[in-house]
Short mmCIF file of C-alpha atoms in Angstrom, two decimals:
data_model
loop_
_atom_site.label_atom_id
_atom_site.label_comp_id
_atom_site.label_asym_id
_atom_site.label_seq_id
_atom_site.Cartn_x
_atom_site.Cartn_y
_atom_site.Cartn_z
CA MET A 1 -65.09 -69.92 -104.91
CA LYS A 2 -61.91 -69.48 -107.72
CA VAL A 3 -58.55 -70.10 -106.68
CA TYR A 4 -56.60 -66.74 -108.80
CA ILE A 5 -52.50 -67.22 -108.89
CA LEU A 6 -50.96 -64.44 -109.83
CA GLY A 7 -47.54 -64.19 -111.27
CA ASP A 8 -45.38 -65.96 -113.51
CA GLY A 9 -42.19 -68.24 -113.14
CA PRO A 10 -40.56 -71.54 -113.56
CA LEU A 11 -43.44 -74.42 -112.74
CA GLU A 12 -46.58 -72.02 -114.08
CA LYS A 13 -46.64 -74.98 -117.24
CA LYS A 14 -46.61 -76.99 -115.21
CA LEU A 15 -49.46 -75.93 -112.60
CA ILE A 16 -52.02 -74.86 -115.22
CA GLN A 17 -51.04 -78.90 -115.96
CA ILE A 18 -51.32 -80.19 -113.72
CA SER A 19 -54.86 -78.52 -112.54
CA GLN A 20 -55.78 -79.84 -115.64
CA LYS A 21 -55.05 -83.06 -114.38
CA LEU A 22 -56.74 -82.51 -111.67
CA ASN A 23 -59.86 -81.10 -113.78
CA ILE A 24 -59.75 -78.32 -111.20
CA ASN A 25 -58.63 -76.25 -113.95
CA ASP A 26 -62.69 -74.34 -113.58
CA SER A 27 -61.60 -73.28 -110.21
CA ILE A 28 -57.93 -72.06 -110.42
CA VAL A 29 -57.67 -68.99 -112.43
CA PHE A 30 -53.74 -68.09 -113.57
CA LEU A 31 -53.01 -64.76 -114.60
CA GLY A 32 -49.96 -64.57 -115.26
CA TYR A 33 -47.52 -61.50 -113.65
CA GLN A 34 -50.20 -57.75 -112.59
CA ASN A 35 -49.15 -55.10 -111.93
CA ASN A 36 -52.05 -53.67 -109.59
CA ILE A 37 -52.16 -56.26 -106.66
CA PRO A 38 -53.81 -53.06 -104.93
CA GLU A 39 -56.82 -53.62 -106.78
CA TRP A 40 -56.91 -57.47 -106.83
CA LEU A 41 -56.18 -57.46 -102.43
CA ALA A 42 -59.02 -55.66 -103.02
CA THR A 43 -61.28 -58.54 -103.87
CA TRP A 44 -59.58 -61.63 -101.54
CA ASP A 45 -60.90 -62.38 -98.13
CA ILE A 46 -57.09 -64.74 -97.63
CA PHE A 47 -53.90 -64.44 -99.05
CA VAL A 48 -51.80 -67.01 -99.20
CA LEU A 49 -47.41 -67.13 -100.06
CA PRO A 50 -46.64 -70.73 -99.87
CA SER A 51 -42.78 -69.38 -100.87
CA LEU A 52 -40.14 -72.41 -101.02
CA PHE A 53 -37.65 -69.55 -100.63
CA GLU A 54 -38.32 -65.95 -99.41
CA TYR A 55 -35.68 -62.98 -98.60
CA HIS A 56 -37.97 -59.62 -97.26
CA SER A 57 -40.99 -60.43 -99.96
CA ILE A 58 -43.04 -57.34 -100.60
CA ALA A 59 -45.98 -58.72 -101.45
CA LEU A 60 -46.29 -59.71 -97.92
CA LEU A 61 -46.21 -55.90 -96.89
CA GLU A 62 -48.79 -55.67 -99.65
CA ALA A 63 -50.85 -58.24 -98.00
CA MET A 64 -50.62 -56.60 -94.65
CA ARG A 65 -51.34 -52.93 -95.61
CA ALA A 66 -54.45 -54.37 -97.60
CA GLY A 67 -55.38 -55.86 -94.32
CA LYS A 68 -56.03 -59.21 -96.09
CA ALA A 69 -55.54 -62.91 -93.18
CA ILE A 70 -52.57 -64.17 -94.64
CA ILE A 71 -51.02 -67.98 -94.64
CA ALA A 72 -47.55 -67.76 -95.04
CA THR A 73 -45.14 -70.20 -95.30
CA THR A 74 -41.92 -69.87 -92.62
CA VAL A 75 -39.14 -69.19 -95.16
CA GLY A 76 -36.78 -66.45 -95.40
CA GLY A 77 -37.68 -62.67 -93.64
CA ASN A 78 -41.79 -63.89 -93.34
CA GLU A 79 -41.19 -65.38 -89.71
CA GLU A 80 -40.13 -61.00 -89.27
CA SER A 81 -43.06 -59.33 -91.38
CA VAL A 82 -45.69 -61.78 -89.52
CA THR A 83 -45.68 -63.79 -86.86
CA ASN A 84 -47.68 -66.98 -86.05
CA HIS A 85 -51.92 -66.56 -84.92
CA VAL A 86 -51.13 -62.96 -84.53
CA GLU A 87 -51.09 -61.88 -88.39
CA ALA A 88 -50.89 -64.75 -90.08
CA LEU A 89 -51.60 -68.30 -90.00
CA THR A 90 -47.54 -69.14 -90.15
CA ILE A 91 -46.50 -73.03 -92.34
CA PRO A 92 -43.37 -75.07 -92.74
CA SER A 93 -43.00 -74.01 -97.07
CA LYS A 94 -43.85 -77.73 -99.59
CA ASP A 95 -46.17 -79.18 -96.57
CA SER A 96 -49.71 -79.08 -98.60
CA ILE A 97 -51.54 -80.60 -95.61
CA ALA A 98 -50.31 -78.08 -93.28
CA LEU A 99 -51.51 -75.45 -95.46
CA SER A 100 -54.83 -77.31 -96.92
CA GLU A 101 -55.91 -77.11 -92.76
CA ALA A 102 -54.85 -73.17 -92.62
CA LEU A 103 -56.85 -72.49 -95.15
CA ILE A 104 -59.74 -74.29 -93.99
CA LYS A 105 -58.76 -72.46 -90.76
CA LEU A 106 -59.22 -69.27 -91.92
CA ILE A 107 -62.33 -69.50 -94.45
CA GLU A 108 -64.24 -71.51 -91.18
CA ASN A 109 -63.86 -68.87 -89.46
CA PRO A 110 -64.14 -65.28 -90.35
CA GLN A 111 -63.57 -63.29 -86.76
CA LEU A 112 -60.28 -65.31 -87.02
CA ARG A 113 -59.69 -63.87 -91.05
CA LYS A 114 -61.41 -60.50 -89.59
CA LYS A 115 -58.38 -60.09 -86.58
CA ILE A 116 -55.44 -61.38 -88.53
CA GLY A 117 -56.36 -58.88 -90.90
CA GLU A 118 -57.00 -56.12 -88.89
CA ASN A 119 -53.14 -57.61 -86.51
CA ALA A 120 -51.30 -57.98 -90.10
CA ARG A 121 -52.43 -53.69 -91.49
CA LYS A 122 -51.87 -52.55 -87.90
CA ARG A 123 -48.02 -53.66 -87.41
CA PHE A 124 -48.22 -52.62 -91.59
CA LEU A 125 -48.49 -49.51 -90.39
CA ILE A 126 -46.67 -49.32 -86.76
CA GLU A 127 -43.08 -51.11 -88.62
CA PHE A 128 -43.24 -51.00 -92.43
CA THR A 129 -44.69 -47.77 -93.98
CA GLU A 130 -41.91 -45.84 -95.98
CA ASN A 131 -41.55 -43.56 -93.50
CA THR A 132 -40.64 -45.55 -91.24
CA MET A 133 -38.42 -47.44 -92.56
CA LYS A 134 -36.94 -44.18 -93.11
CA LYS A 135 -36.64 -43.34 -90.03
CA ASN A 136 -35.07 -46.57 -88.88
CA LEU A 137 -32.61 -47.31 -91.40
CA ILE A 138 -30.88 -43.95 -90.45
CA LYS A 139 -30.52 -45.44 -87.00
CA ALA A 140 -28.63 -48.25 -88.72
CA LEU A 141 -27.03 -45.96 -90.73
CA THR A 142 -25.98 -43.30 -87.31
CA LEU A 143 -24.26 -46.74 -84.54
#
């Protein structure tokens, strides 16, 4: 099993050092910034968004559109996009134990993975497509 970490940021070098120190760098692949997210999402079973803060996460919406089983932290707009145990498993930020428990739950339960992924895609198609968002914006601006 491999863990792929996409994106970059101020903690990337520290995370690489920690993975080397823990001797797990053979299992973790740091890929840096990527612009081919749909291709990556197609290869994954589980999408994890362990944010410390968020607004309205485009990454989360992309995972929903791809129908992935999602684990996301309960920060910012994440809880407006997904409901715990419906479209995702939500966990507190900075809680590695909750994250590991959620991962184990999804890894060991393919039916739950499938159900959460399907629910996430359905909600995306109902609430977050470009046309739906435009209609909602027009409604909000004309009130």
